[in-house]
Structures are given as structure tokens and as C-alpha cells.
Amino acid sequence: MGNIQKIADELGLSTATISNALSGKGRVSAENIQRIRARAQEINYFPNPIARALKTGRSDIIGLVMPDLTQPLFPIFARSIENAAEQSGLGVLIADSMDNPDAQKEAIDRLVRRGVDGLIVIPQRGSSVATTSVPMAVIHTASHPQNTASANHFQGGQLAAATLLEAGHRAILLVGFDPLSEVQQDRVAGMVSRLTGQAEYEIIWLAGMAEGDLKSALRRHSALIATSDSLAMQAMNLAQASGLSVPAELSIVGFDDLPFSQHLRPALTTVRPDMPAIAHHAVRYLASSLEDKGSSVVAKSFDMALVSRDSVARPAPLSSSRLLSRFSTTAKSQPNRKVKR
Amino acid sequence: MGNIQKIADELGLSTATISNALSGKGRVSAENIQRIRARAQEINYFPNPIARALKTGRSDIIGLVMPDLTQPLFPIFARSIENAAEQSGLGVLIADSMDNPDAQKEAIDRLVRRGVDGLIVIPQRGSSVATTSVPMAVIHTASHPQNTASANHFQGGQLAAATLLEAGHRAILLVGFDPLSEVQQDRVAGMVSRLTGQAEYEIIWLAGMAEGDLKSALRRHSALIATSDSLAMQAMNLAQASGLSVPAELSIVGFDDLPFSQHLRPALTTVRPDMPAIAHHAVRYLASSLEDKGSSVVAKSFDMALVSRDSVARPAPLSSSRLLSRFSTTAKSQPNRKVKR
DNA sequence: TTGTATGCGTTATCAA
DNA sequence: TTGATAACGCATACAA
């Protein structure tokens, strides 16, 4: 590996000609293009990206900021983004925003100071992102004003609800974690929109809630949709621990299709975001913002898909084991508190 | 944000003086240092990292190559590495090596061509890493010649085994996935070393094996150690599905402390690698290789720690429910096939 | 079609 | 203590 000067000297040409031949931009004789390309191959020459960046003002590196690299969804994001970016000749610099808005701002600044051309940001729950000096694609929810690429969480919620409806369920528990999360809100809103008038439902937010409350809520429904697979797993474990059979007595649908979901017992039916498409669109948006100032790529939301596995079944008839198990438990039967809105 | 020239003009000084004042290297009058620093603050000046990199030959960016960004362990790695790198003023560029040695080589090359100063590589199962033109820290196992920082998988295996021994178990199943994985081999070797002469054990590799085999093996032991939490989860699910109570009838210990492990029922007792320490050491090694040629930092292995949760109990006495449940199952009782070595 | 010259922003050498 | 200047490797405007 040498530099452009070396090739120029070896071939008795000027650096300009080498540069032109290699980039294909300038007009160079076919013969020289041949020789130059061949020589570059031989010495395994690649243009120094730093020098090029200094000259062109573009580093061809984008930054990826995520709330918490520890989240199980992160690898799926990261991989899709890295692949999409690589296809566009872009490198990906990562930063952990530590689940904290100040740290998020800090992380963004660090990346910008490092000279990234653009940013892909997955914001914290409920936070907005300060604008920056470089173009930014934010992956959030369709309802968020800053959003450029997202899963269609609302449609995903509808899909989950429809699945349960079709299986015959008429009393469905909707389990979220944090009502401040716009993603979770959108998912729940989708579920509600599909369920209204078709089935009874109850919404329960787990953040800061006693486990016993979920436990008793479980017994009042024949099916449950959780806003994430992690939540679904917790609910499944709790249900099974308290003697409820899944899916015979309780059907469960999750969200995200996390890696462990297929290994659950029963394997979890879940709603999966189209990460490759989302990542690709976010990267395309950035790339286009870098070319021309009037970024022609518009915000977009990608439909979610049902991954049908084993955690959904038809509800048990009322006279079945479900009732028996109800009586056998010590949990006091409570009046149904349906939440409608 | 401007450049060094701008400050020089505004203050009527030369760029050299500005540079010296800001870096603290050259000798500049205390008064001018004051003025220059103040002005830099005001206009929010930061040195252009690209220009600096071109001049110094260092980008202050390191590359992180992982087998499969989709692995649940990745986020834990990535976060620790990013934090450690940031502390040393280094950025982290990621590349996905797609669980495929060719792609791994490809990923490394891409990163090097992008101008990273060094690399942190977590190699594929069983693969080695070709040497590169930049320093490289590999995170593997202590027994691997290229290793620079690793969890002490052998000691972790011993720790898991000791835990079970202390609880009184004397028939222990060792569950791995892929015998080609050196990490898994080291962990199992540690278990075996601690168990030999103290208890009966059997080793089972799940890759390409029928589920029924694991199922029947489960019934022949009072406890199980899996080489990863994912495996532990699968085993736990299988055990519970076939009527074995955990931990009353089967104790389980996992590895890695993946995020979902605390949400399992029962919460999984597991052996956790000290990721922050490993990451810190790998980064320190790289940083030191960048300073001086004779990298003074030496390879190191970090002890693993037991995370004690609810999946381990004393074994049930022979006359207890364990035997009852044995008789109640259709699984044909098999002669014990103990594997020793 | 090819070559010369300049500049991107910084650091470093050397002279003042 | 400070300043003029060169150099890092490349891309490009312009001259030949």
C-alpha cells in the first residue's frame, strides 16, 4: 500500500492522472487507465480515506445513536444499519446514549465532533432530538414529527389484535410497560382501534406495578398482547407459574421477534418490524441529504408482519379447565374492569 | 465553529501559536493561552479530526468486528467497548462479520481501509484471524494463542460446578451447543475439572441433536449446567414442559447473564463475564500498541462471577416427588451413560 | 489527454 | 515566546 504519488512516479505520470483514472471522472486514455488500474491492484492501493475526506469535506461515515446498546433490539438494528450503510459505501460509528436524554445529546455531539456526515438516531422514550449541524434520520414512530423511518406500530397493533380476533378471542388483555413510550402507545392504539366494538379489552401498564395485579388480570382474559417480547415472556412465565396453560388457557402475542422468542415454550407468536427495510430507508434518506440539499427522500413507515408460532390458540370453552383452574386458585376473583376509550 | 485560522486572525496571532496553546504542547505565554482558550470556547471550536488525522497519521478510531451482531451477547460487548474506547478518546466503527470466516476477513479489510488505528475482534467459532497491518486485540479464550482479553471461561465452568456441588448435587448434566466453539469447550473443561471425582456427569452437545435425547438426559440428573443462558432457557422450558419442576427436581445454571435471564421462571442462576473489565483491557492494549511499538500490556483473562438467583436448589431426596414424576412419565428409563475423561 | 498548482485544517520544524 | 512554512494524501481548476 502506497499513495497516489507512488503510482505516479512508477508510471511516469502525474498524480492528477492517477486520481482521474482511479475515480473514473477525468478523461484519461484507455491505455493509461489500464496500466494505472493494474498497478493499483498490484500494490494493493486504496485511496487514503482521511485525505480524501479532508479534501472533499465528506468522511463517508455516519453515526448511530441508540438509547441503550444493551437493549435486545439493538443488534437487529445495528446489523441492518451496518449492512445498509456498507451498501452505500458508508461506515458506521456507534454511540451509546445510556438511556438518558443528556447523554443522548452528549453522544450526538461526540459523533458530530468526530466528523460524521450524518446521524441515525433512535431516541429515548418520550424524548425529542435537538437538531444538529449534520443531517439526521430518526427512527421513531410514524406519529412523531421528526420521524424519517419507522415500523408501522399502529398497523402492527391492529395485526396482533386481528390475529386474536380471528382465533375467536373476545376478552383481551393489552400489556405495556411504559405509557411514556410513543412506540408502545402507537402499538396499543392500533390494538384498540381494531378491538373496539369487537371484543372486551383492558390496558395495563407494568411500570411500577405490582406483579399480583398482572396475575389477576391474566385470569380475566383468554388472550394477551404485550408491547414487546420481553414483556410477553414475563407474562408467559407468570401465567405458567400460576397454573395457567399457554396457549390452551391463555393465548399470547408479543412484539419485535427478539432472538429468544422462538425458544420459548410455547414458541412465541409475535409481530416483527421490517428492520432491513427501515434501516435501508434511513440510510437512503441520509445519503440523499448528503448529495443534494433538498433531500428528496420522504419519511416512511413500514408495515409489520405476523410471525405465527405456537402461543396462540382458540379460546377454551367456558366450561373447560379454565374455570376449574380459576376455582383452584387462591386469587380472589375480581369484577371485570374494562377500559374503553 | 470555525478553524484554527479563524482564531488566529481574530486574535492577531499565528496558527502555530493557536495550535500550541490548544494542545498545551508548545510554549505559549500564559496570557495568550488564556485568550486563545477563551476565544475557542466562545466560537465552540473543536479541531477538525480529519485534518488532524491526516497530519498525525492517527484517526483515533478503532474497529469492532463481531461474528454476528444478532447474538444476544453483542449488545453487552458493544456497550462496554464503546464506553472504554470513549474514555480513551477513541471512536468505534462497527462491522458485521456475518458468522462466516470469509465475511470476517472482508469486514476487517473494510475497517482497515477506512483508516482505523486498530481492531477489536471477536472471532467466529473455531476460526483464527489473519494478521493485519494495524494492531489487533482479540477477545477469545485464554487458551487461544491470539487472545488478548477474555473471560476466564475455565474458571467460570469450575464456579458453576462448585455451586452445584455445594448445593449437594452428585449427578450433573453438562449441556453445550457446538463442540467446535472454543469458548464452550473451555467452559465445559472447567466444569469437568471441578466435577471429576466429586460427582457423576454427562456431556451433551445439542447441535444437530434430537430434542428427545436432551429430554431423557434431563431425567437422569438432578442438575444441569448449560454453556449459555440461551441453552439454559431452552433446557428449562423443555424440563418444565415435560413435567419437571425447576429447581425442585432440576437445578439449572447458565452462562453470560443475558438480559432475559432475570425474567425467567425461576430467575436463572448464571455465570457472568466481566465485560467492562474485558473491554477496558482490550482497549488499553490497543491504545498502548498505538503509543509505543513494544506493546507493554499483556494478555489477560478475567474471572467470571456467579449471579445467584432462583434456579438452583438442593436436590430432592431420592424418595421424593422426583421419583414419582419419573414413574408418571412415558419416557423410558435409560441406563445411565456417564461420560468421563 | 496530461500536467501543474492549489488547498482542505492541522501539526511540527525551524528560524526569528 | 512567536511566526512563517512545509507536509500529510487527495481532488480539482486550469493550463498546456
XYZ file of C-alpha atoms (C1' of nucleotides) in Angstrom:
714
model
C 0.000 0.000 0.000
C 1.402 3.294 -1.043
C -0.105 6.526 -2.178
C -1.106 8.140 -5.408
C 2.278 9.750 -5.726
C 3.988 6.401 -5.729
C 1.958 5.117 -8.638
C 2.527 8.367 -10.473
C 6.286 8.056 -10.086
C 6.368 4.408 -11.052
C 4.378 5.009 -14.194
C 5.902 8.331 -15.080
C 2.580 10.099 -14.870
C 1.175 12.878 -12.744
C -0.866 12.435 -9.607
C -3.785 14.125 -11.289
C -3.904 11.498 -13.985
C -3.760 8.724 -11.453
C -6.565 10.262 -9.467
C -8.653 10.714 -12.564
C -8.066 7.223 -13.808
C -8.932 5.670 -10.488
C -12.054 7.684 -9.865
C -13.174 7.406 -13.488
C -14.036 11.070 -13.516
C -11.475 12.810 -15.644
C -10.648 11.897 -19.200
C -7.733 9.550 -19.369
C -6.611 7.405 -22.288
C -7.937 3.885 -22.201
C -4.425 2.572 -22.213
C -3.364 4.547 -19.185
C -6.497 3.627 -17.326
C -5.493 0.018 -17.848
C -1.942 0.472 -16.651
C -2.914 2.560 -13.662
C -5.656 0.224 -12.509
C -3.363 -2.745 -12.908
C -0.576 -1.146 -10.928
C -3.007 -0.101 -8.190
C -4.136 -3.692 -7.922
C -0.597 -4.944 -7.698
C 0.435 -2.773 -4.819
C -2.963 -3.154 -3.215
C -3.584 0.534 -3.327
C -6.649 2.137 -1.794
C -7.144 5.871 -1.560
C -6.494 7.210 1.914
C -9.985 7.940 3.237
C -8.708 10.616 5.595
C -7.028 12.631 2.902
C -9.997 12.259 0.659
C -12.295 13.355 3.461
C -10.221 16.416 4.139
C -10.335 17.385 0.512
C -13.972 16.629 -0.196
C -15.412 17.576 3.150
C -17.104 14.203 3.442
C -15.960 11.418 5.712
C -18.403 8.824 4.410
C -19.065 7.879 7.993
C -22.411 8.108 9.690
C -23.153 7.916 13.370
C -25.616 5.586 15.028
C -27.048 6.665 18.366
C -29.114 4.274 20.392
C -30.802 4.720 23.754
C -29.221 1.720 25.319
C -26.901 -0.594 23.480
C -27.940 -3.187 25.988
C -31.446 -3.427 24.607
C -32.067 -6.730 22.888
C -33.403 -4.954 19.853
C -30.135 -3.191 19.259
C -28.266 -5.955 17.490
C -31.049 -6.273 14.988
C -30.931 -2.563 14.314
C -27.190 -2.377 14.241
C -26.777 -5.195 11.815
C -29.387 -3.871 9.412
C -27.957 -0.392 9.527
C -24.413 -1.540 9.099
C -25.390 -3.618 6.087
C -27.407 -0.838 4.501
C -24.673 1.688 5.157
C -21.999 -0.552 3.719
C -24.002 -0.898 0.538
C -23.891 2.869 0.213
C -20.195 2.957 0.979
C -20.751 4.412 4.431
C -19.121 3.387 7.693
C -20.997 3.321 10.986
C -19.687 4.868 14.175
C -21.641 3.911 17.271
C -22.501 5.776 20.432
C -24.398 4.724 23.477
C -26.806 7.308 24.788
C -27.246 5.435 28.049
C -30.990 5.744 28.263
C -30.699 9.322 29.352
C -31.526 12.424 27.304
C -28.477 14.390 28.420
C -26.204 11.533 27.492
C -28.043 11.295 24.195
C -27.201 14.890 23.399
C -23.649 14.233 24.548
C -23.382 11.174 22.313
C -24.650 13.085 19.308
C -22.166 15.886 19.894
C -19.286 13.460 20.188
C -20.203 11.877 16.901
C -20.523 15.207 15.163
C -17.170 16.350 16.526
C -15.685 13.173 15.131
C -16.740 14.334 11.747
C -19.643 12.098 10.796
C -21.559 13.193 7.718
C -24.921 12.324 9.183
C -26.686 10.621 12.023
C -29.193 7.894 12.590
C -30.866 8.334 15.940
C -33.224 6.118 17.813
C -34.421 8.497 20.500
C -35.117 7.732 24.119
C -38.594 7.049 25.256
C -40.518 10.247 25.006
C -37.582 12.472 24.172
C -37.034 14.631 21.158
C -33.731 15.160 19.479
C -32.087 18.535 19.205
C -31.272 19.469 15.638
C -27.669 19.233 14.622
C -25.306 20.637 12.078
C -25.434 17.417 10.066
C -28.448 15.687 8.514
C -30.195 13.294 10.795
C -32.538 10.382 10.220
C -34.609 9.479 13.212
C -36.210 6.118 13.702
C -39.173 6.570 15.935
C -42.881 6.279 15.242
C -44.930 7.465 12.323
C -46.714 9.894 14.629
C -43.524 11.637 15.682
C -42.786 14.836 13.775
C -39.068 14.104 13.484
C -39.567 10.570 12.245
C -37.966 9.564 8.951
C -38.253 5.786 9.071
C -40.216 3.579 11.379
C -42.121 0.415 11.805
C -45.821 0.918 11.422
C -46.505 0.279 15.061
C -50.160 1.175 14.770
C -50.725 -1.344 11.984
C -48.694 -3.862 13.987
C -51.068 -3.387 16.882
C -54.014 -3.918 14.573
C -52.409 -7.033 13.178
C -51.888 -8.550 16.602
C -55.457 -7.736 17.577
C -56.861 -9.136 14.346
C -54.974 -12.371 14.862
C -56.555 -12.865 18.236
C -59.974 -11.833 16.997
C -59.804 -14.364 14.200
C -58.860 -17.075 16.652
C -62.095 -16.288 18.457
C -60.908 -14.313 21.472
C -63.301 -11.771 22.931
C -61.596 -10.787 26.197
C -58.120 -9.489 25.576
C -55.524 -8.016 27.888
C -53.219 -5.339 26.491
C -49.917 -5.177 28.352
C -47.480 -2.298 28.004
C -44.575 -1.264 30.142
C -44.224 2.473 29.998
C -47.071 4.726 28.847
C -44.487 7.428 28.078
C -43.086 5.363 25.251
C -44.580 6.571 21.995
C -43.798 3.281 20.330
C -45.798 1.411 22.929
C -48.568 3.964 22.735
C -48.834 3.562 18.984
C -48.929 -0.196 19.256
C -51.628 -0.110 21.884
C -53.613 2.439 19.902
C -53.534 0.080 16.936
C -54.766 -2.795 19.054
C -57.556 -0.682 20.476
C -58.654 0.563 17.082
C -59.060 -2.974 15.855
C -60.664 -4.281 19.011
C -63.226 -1.565 19.604
C -66.691 -2.966 19.195
C -65.334 -6.430 18.530
C -64.082 -7.520 21.928
C -63.623 -6.523 25.523
C -60.170 -5.330 26.410
C -58.225 -3.930 29.311
C -54.979 -1.967 29.182
C -52.357 -2.434 31.829
C -49.018 -0.597 32.166
C -46.449 -2.578 34.087
C -44.001 0.137 35.072
C -44.060 0.401 38.808
C -46.933 -2.026 39.151
C -47.209 -4.973 41.493
C -46.916 -8.372 39.904
C -50.085 -9.507 41.606
C -52.102 -7.045 39.565
C -50.930 -8.564 36.326
C -51.565 -12.009 37.717
C -55.165 -11.374 38.477
C -55.667 -9.514 35.205
C -54.423 -12.583 33.384
C -57.271 -14.660 34.742
C -59.874 -12.288 33.449
C -58.904 -12.735 29.798
C -58.397 -15.500 27.295
C -55.591 -13.750 25.468
C -52.937 -11.112 25.877
C -50.893 -8.819 23.642
C -47.701 -7.426 25.064
C -45.937 -4.440 23.513
C -42.657 -6.331 23.456
C -41.424 -9.898 23.511
C -39.685 -9.272 26.820
C -42.976 -8.348 28.376
C -44.679 -11.265 26.667
C -42.099 -13.589 28.108
C -42.599 -12.263 31.599
C -46.332 -12.613 31.263
C -45.989 -16.128 29.900
C -43.772 -17.145 32.783
C -46.097 -15.611 35.289
C -49.112 -17.287 33.729
C -47.478 -20.684 33.693
C -46.159 -20.271 37.219
C -49.682 -19.587 38.398
C -51.042 -22.653 36.706
C -52.409 -21.191 33.503
C -51.677 -23.248 30.431
C -50.408 -21.369 27.361
C -51.954 -21.266 24.822
C -54.808 -23.528 25.906
C -55.996 -21.172 28.613
C -54.163 -18.022 27.622
C -53.009 -17.008 24.165
C -50.081 -14.605 23.943
C -48.787 -12.314 21.212
C -45.593 -10.317 21.531
C -43.745 -7.654 19.561
C -40.287 -7.402 17.957
C -39.392 -11.041 17.376
C -36.400 -10.991 19.686
C -33.954 -13.879 19.328
C -35.159 -15.790 22.359
C -38.797 -15.762 21.315
C -38.556 -18.815 19.136
C -37.127 -20.777 22.056
C -39.919 -20.029 24.467
C -42.409 -22.740 25.360
C -44.669 -22.424 23.568
C -42.736 -20.609 20.860
C -43.979 -17.051 20.836
C -46.247 -15.673 18.159
C -45.070 -12.142 17.597
C -45.169 -9.095 15.359
C -41.916 -8.330 13.611
C -40.623 -4.999 12.329
C -39.006 -4.980 8.910
C -35.616 -3.831 10.126
C -33.753 -4.195 6.848
C -36.306 -2.004 5.106
C -36.315 0.575 7.880
C -32.540 0.687 8.019
C -32.268 0.887 4.277
C -34.681 3.763 4.106
C -32.978 5.684 6.890
C -29.631 5.277 5.179
C -31.070 6.253 1.814
C -32.550 9.340 3.357
C -29.194 10.297 4.792
C -27.331 9.520 1.619
C -29.716 11.650 -0.369
C -29.409 14.517 2.094
C -25.691 14.354 1.567
C -25.913 14.540 -2.208
C -28.331 17.373 -2.695
C -29.575 19.841 -0.173
C -33.243 19.268 -0.986
C -33.480 15.756 0.380
C -35.897 14.078 -1.988
C -36.470 11.016 0.182
C -39.553 11.319 2.304
C -40.460 9.861 5.698
C -41.862 6.394 5.562
C -43.400 3.793 7.789
C -43.041 0.077 7.155
C -45.718 -2.488 7.843
C -45.047 -5.083 10.474
C -45.504 -8.793 9.840
C -47.002 -11.542 11.919
C -44.676 -14.353 12.908
C -47.061 -17.128 13.662
C -45.799 -19.679 16.146
C -47.381 -21.656 18.943
C -48.598 -19.258 21.592
C -51.994 -18.559 20.054
C -54.921 -20.976 20.096
C -58.689 -20.769 20.077
C -60.020 -19.815 23.484
C -61.145 -22.658 25.699
C -64.933 -23.006 26.004
C -66.191 -21.532 29.244
C -66.937 -24.873 30.835
C -63.433 -26.149 30.414
C -60.356 -26.448 32.559
C -60.040 -22.684 32.560
C -62.876 -22.428 35.019
C -61.547 -25.276 37.076
C -58.181 -23.640 37.393
C -59.915 -20.462 38.410
C -61.556 -22.140 41.317
C -58.433 -23.940 42.338
C -56.516 -20.734 42.804
C -56.496 -18.545 45.845
C -56.627 -15.397 43.768
C -59.831 -13.663 44.600
C -61.997 -13.339 41.575
C -62.450 -9.698 40.742
C -65.147 -7.919 38.814
C -64.042 -7.126 35.288
C -62.790 -3.616 34.926
C -62.917 -2.968 31.240
C -61.173 0.097 29.998
C -62.632 1.688 26.941
C -61.804 4.916 25.263
C -17.390 26.530 14.664
C -14.519 27.738 12.614
C -10.962 26.661 12.214
C -7.649 27.471 13.742
C -7.018 30.093 11.142
C -10.080 32.000 12.188
C -8.960 32.253 15.774
C -5.504 33.256 14.627
C -6.890 36.088 12.548
C -9.247 37.297 15.242
C -6.522 37.395 17.829
C -3.777 38.594 15.556
C -1.659 35.537 16.186
C -0.330 32.756 14.035
C -1.954 29.379 13.560
C 1.066 27.746 15.120
C 0.542 29.608 18.352
C -3.110 28.711 18.425
C -2.331 25.067 17.885
C 0.291 25.110 20.583
C -1.921 26.869 23.068
C -4.792 24.491 22.482
C -2.760 21.318 22.627
C -0.664 22.541 25.538
C 2.450 21.329 23.828
C 4.393 24.328 22.686
C 5.463 27.170 24.893
C 2.973 29.966 24.786
C 2.621 32.869 27.195
C 0.118 32.311 29.949
C -1.775 35.358 28.836
C -2.183 34.155 25.277
C -3.185 30.716 26.426
C -5.989 32.379 28.317
C -7.167 34.475 25.400
C -6.955 31.640 22.924
C -8.786 29.133 25.089
C -11.477 31.669 25.839
C -11.997 32.510 22.186
C -12.105 28.837 21.269
C -14.831 28.315 23.840
C -16.824 31.237 22.519
C -16.955 30.080 18.961
C -17.336 26.459 20.062
C -14.188 25.453 18.282
C -13.047 21.848 18.056
C -10.084 20.750 16.000
C -11.120 19.070 12.781
C -10.436 15.386 13.431
C -9.917 14.653 9.766
C -7.222 17.234 9.287
C -5.568 16.183 12.493
C -5.706 12.562 11.422
C -4.128 13.352 8.084
C -1.301 15.179 9.768
C -0.671 12.810 12.643
C -1.417 9.557 10.858
C -3.864 8.565 13.571
C -7.616 8.600 13.198
C -8.385 7.821 16.835
C -10.946 5.365 15.578
C -10.886 1.672 16.259
C -12.888 -1.032 14.553
C -15.067 -3.599 16.248
C -15.686 -6.849 14.410
C -18.212 -9.309 15.724
C -19.276 -12.702 14.424
C -22.916 -11.944 14.321
C -24.377 -8.707 15.543
C -27.505 -10.674 16.148
C -26.030 -12.613 19.011
C -27.565 -11.618 22.302
C -24.157 -11.134 23.843
C -23.239 -8.454 21.375
C -25.006 -5.507 22.959
C -23.189 -6.154 26.192
C -19.870 -6.224 24.388
C -20.609 -3.249 22.245
C -21.633 -1.050 25.097
C -18.612 -1.922 27.215
C -16.247 -1.391 24.333
C -17.808 1.851 23.315
C -17.572 3.160 26.854
C -13.989 2.052 27.304
C -12.994 3.461 23.938
C -14.655 6.765 24.617
C -12.706 7.073 27.849
C -9.540 6.761 25.822
C -10.758 9.273 23.277
C -11.367 6.618 20.659
C -14.379 6.191 18.396
C -15.780 2.803 17.462
C -16.601 1.766 13.925
C -18.592 -1.443 13.667
C -18.629 -4.251 11.159
C -20.719 -7.364 10.996
C -18.804 -10.458 10.044
C -21.976 -12.421 9.423
C -20.942 -15.585 11.160
C -18.752 -16.568 8.273
C -14.951 -16.520 8.165
C -14.733 -15.024 4.674
C -17.039 -12.232 5.651
C -14.970 -11.762 8.781
C -11.866 -11.182 6.709
C -13.867 -8.897 4.446
C -15.137 -6.915 7.421
C -11.655 -6.489 8.814
C -10.336 -5.276 5.489
C -13.141 -2.770 5.126
C -12.367 -1.352 8.526
C -8.657 -1.111 7.820
C -9.318 0.610 4.505
C -11.461 3.103 6.350
C -8.405 4.045 8.310
C -8.970 2.617 11.759
C -5.941 2.693 14.039
C -6.629 -0.723 15.500
C -9.139 -3.508 15.745
C -11.031 -5.411 18.354
C -12.109 -8.760 17.005
C -14.331 -11.394 18.475
C -13.623 -14.295 16.130
C -16.078 -16.809 14.792
C -16.415 -20.129 16.412
C -13.270 -22.053 15.742
C -11.733 -19.554 13.342
C -8.477 -17.716 13.593
C -7.921 -14.186 12.496
C -5.490 -13.225 9.780
C -2.968 -10.663 10.938
C -3.441 -7.147 9.721
C -1.475 -4.004 9.144
C -2.922 -2.443 12.293
C -2.722 -3.684 15.878
C -5.474 -6.028 16.849
C -6.914 -7.122 20.170
C -8.794 -10.363 20.036
C -11.351 -11.408 22.580
C -11.495 -15.145 22.619
C -10.432 -17.654 25.244
C -7.363 -17.790 27.414
C -6.282 -20.929 25.605
C -6.257 -19.289 22.210
C -2.832 -18.071 21.078
C -4.176 -14.834 19.631
C -6.174 -13.950 22.695
C -5.553 -10.609 24.372
C -8.545 -10.302 26.672
C -11.088 -12.861 27.659
C -13.367 -14.124 30.313
C -11.832 -16.933 32.287
C -14.191 -19.496 30.865
C -12.436 -22.387 32.540
C -12.741 -20.813 35.969
C -16.358 -19.946 35.149
C -17.012 -23.601 34.457
C -15.423 -24.523 37.755
C -17.507 -21.932 39.523
C -20.738 -23.272 38.096
C -19.773 -26.809 39.009
C -18.724 -25.835 42.523
C -22.037 -24.112 43.082
C -23.933 -27.254 42.233
C -21.580 -29.428 44.247
C -22.068 -27.245 47.291
C -25.802 -27.499 46.917
C -25.372 -31.251 47.162
C -25.780 -32.373 43.563
C -23.994 -35.532 42.517
C -25.453 -36.232 39.060
C -24.946 -33.310 36.756
C -25.708 -32.817 33.088
C -23.373 -30.585 31.072
C -25.079 -29.062 28.044
C -23.211 -27.375 25.228
C -24.295 -26.470 21.752
C -21.329 -26.700 19.452
C -18.201 -28.671 20.353
C -16.268 -26.584 17.819
C -16.666 -23.487 19.932
C -13.538 -22.987 21.990
C -15.417 -20.867 24.484
C -17.857 -23.679 25.122
C -15.037 -26.194 25.274
C -13.199 -24.170 27.887
C -16.308 -23.778 29.970
C -17.044 -27.485 29.857
C -13.425 -28.323 30.640
C -13.667 -26.162 33.739
C -16.826 -27.922 34.837
C -15.258 -31.314 34.299
C -12.109 -30.408 36.194
C -14.131 -29.449 39.221
C -16.539 -32.351 38.987
C -14.082 -35.172 38.464
C -14.117 -37.488 41.430
C -16.820 -35.443 43.115
C -19.876 -36.264 41.065
C -21.189 -38.148 38.088
C -21.603 -36.106 34.963
C -22.596 -36.447 31.325
C -21.772 -34.115 28.468
C -24.249 -33.473 25.709
C -23.794 -31.292 22.603
C -27.074 -30.031 21.218
C -26.081 -29.059 17.684
C -27.942 -31.329 15.349
C -29.343 -33.447 18.143
C -32.918 -34.544 18.642
C -34.798 -32.841 21.435
C -35.869 -36.163 22.833
C -32.288 -37.023 23.722
C -31.959 -33.959 25.883
C -35.324 -34.701 27.420
C -34.347 -38.155 28.580
C -30.927 -36.953 29.727
C -32.657 -34.391 31.903
C -34.364 -37.123 33.902
C -31.125 -38.830 34.717
C -29.682 -35.854 36.594
C -30.592 -33.557 39.420
C -28.880 -30.533 37.933
C -27.676 -29.069 34.674
C -25.125 -26.524 33.534
C -25.583 -25.006 30.099
C -22.788 -23.191 28.297
C -25.062 -20.242 27.644
C -28.216 -18.715 29.020
C -29.993 -19.349 25.727
C -29.329 -23.021 26.074
C -30.263 -22.916 29.737
C -33.546 -21.335 28.817
C -34.298 -23.980 26.241
C -33.489 -26.700 28.717
C -35.606 -25.076 31.383
C -38.546 -24.807 29.049
C -38.161 -28.375 27.961
C -37.886 -29.594 31.535
C -40.954 -27.713 32.641
C -42.915 -28.800 29.594
C -42.168 -32.399 30.439
C -43.335 -32.002 33.995
C -40.054 -31.470 35.796
C -40.159 -28.758 38.406
C -37.267 -26.269 38.434
C -35.384 -26.057 40.726
C -37.105 -28.600 42.978
C -36.437 -31.502 40.653
C -33.836 -29.972 38.379
C -31.389 -27.197 39.189
C -30.080 -25.112 36.292
C -27.056 -22.869 35.866
C -26.432 -20.819 32.750
C -23.677 -18.628 31.330
C -23.445 -14.981 30.227
C -26.238 -13.356 32.222
C -28.199 -12.312 29.162
C -30.885 -9.686 29.721
C -33.787 -12.088 29.690
C -32.304 -14.405 32.320
C -33.581 -12.444 35.257
C -37.107 -12.682 33.877
C -37.184 -16.423 33.552
C -39.233 -18.505 35.988
C -37.422 -19.332 38.123
C -34.938 -16.492 37.599
C -31.795 -18.055 36.204
C -28.655 -18.527 38.239
C -25.832 -17.833 35.859
C -22.134 -17.098 35.453
C -21.362 -13.616 34.243
C -18.328 -12.383 32.344
C -16.829 -9.100 33.480
C -17.414 -7.302 30.221
C -16.378 -3.843 31.352
C -13.024 -5.210 32.508
C -12.514 -7.246 29.359
C -13.425 -4.327 27.138
C -11.269 -1.965 29.116
C -8.291 -4.244 28.863
C -8.712 -4.796 25.137
C -8.911 -1.073 24.568
C -5.923 -0.413 26.811
C -3.953 -2.974 24.903
C -4.780 -1.277 21.632
C -4.113 2.181 22.985
C -0.731 1.085 24.244
C 0.129 -0.558 20.936
C -0.615 2.762 19.313
C 1.658 4.736 21.602
C 4.778 2.642 21.551
C 5.670 -0.212 19.295
C 6.549 -2.585 22.125
C 3.067 -3.028 23.479
C 3.616 -3.309 27.201
C 0.108 -4.532 28.002
C -0.072 -8.278 28.214
C -2.886 -10.737 27.520
C -5.236 -11.239 30.395
C -8.153 -13.363 31.434
C -10.841 -12.105 33.791
C -12.587 -14.231 36.352
C -16.275 -14.820 35.937
C -18.760 -14.211 38.741
C -21.723 -16.174 39.931
C -25.066 -14.432 39.715
C -27.112 -16.341 42.215
C -30.822 -16.347 41.531
C -33.571 -18.915 41.909
C -32.822 -21.817 39.613
C -30.587 -23.746 41.986
C -31.805 -25.729 44.995
C -30.682 -28.738 46.970
C -31.504 -31.951 45.131
C -34.708 -33.679 46.134
C -34.176 -36.776 48.285
C -34.483 -39.934 46.251
C -37.822 -40.903 47.725
C -39.454 -37.627 46.840
C -41.597 -36.294 44.072
C -38.730 -36.700 41.649
C -39.236 -40.411 41.595
C -42.958 -40.065 41.404
C -42.695 -37.843 38.396
C -40.329 -40.312 36.876
C -42.874 -43.043 37.061
C -45.635 -40.845 35.845
C -43.874 -40.100 32.591
C -43.860 -42.222 29.487
C -40.182 -41.590 28.889
C -38.481 -44.903 29.075
C -35.928 -45.001 31.836
C -32.496 -45.499 30.379
C -29.343 -46.841 31.896
C -27.016 -44.072 32.955
C -24.336 -43.402 30.408
C -21.740 -41.478 32.282
C -19.052 -39.855 30.237
C -15.734 -39.488 31.907
C -12.425 -38.350 30.551
C -5.214 13.643 -22.945
C -1.960 15.063 -19.491
C 0.491 18.026 -16.078
C 0.929 21.916 -12.689
C -0.589 24.042 -8.857
C -3.508 24.864 -5.027
C -5.990 23.991 -0.868
C -8.602 21.122 2.685
C -7.090 22.122 8.571
C -3.877 20.583 11.276
C 0.752 19.726 13.457
C 5.661 20.224 13.514
C 10.146 22.154 12.243
C 12.865 25.766 12.283
C 14.054 30.476 12.267
C 13.207 34.924 14.194
C 7.658 33.349 23.101
C 6.089 33.683 18.433
C 5.638 33.224 13.285
C 6.469 31.577 8.581
C 6.321 27.454 6.194
C 6.131 22.690 4.899
C 3.812 18.463 4.841
C 0.091 14.748 5.422
C -2.678 12.422 0.532
C -6.019 13.570 -2.248
C -9.157 16.065 -5.714
C -9.780 19.592 -8.858
C -9.430 24.042 -11.646
C -6.876 25.342 -15.032
C -3.035 25.475 -18.204
C -0.532 23.043 -21.579
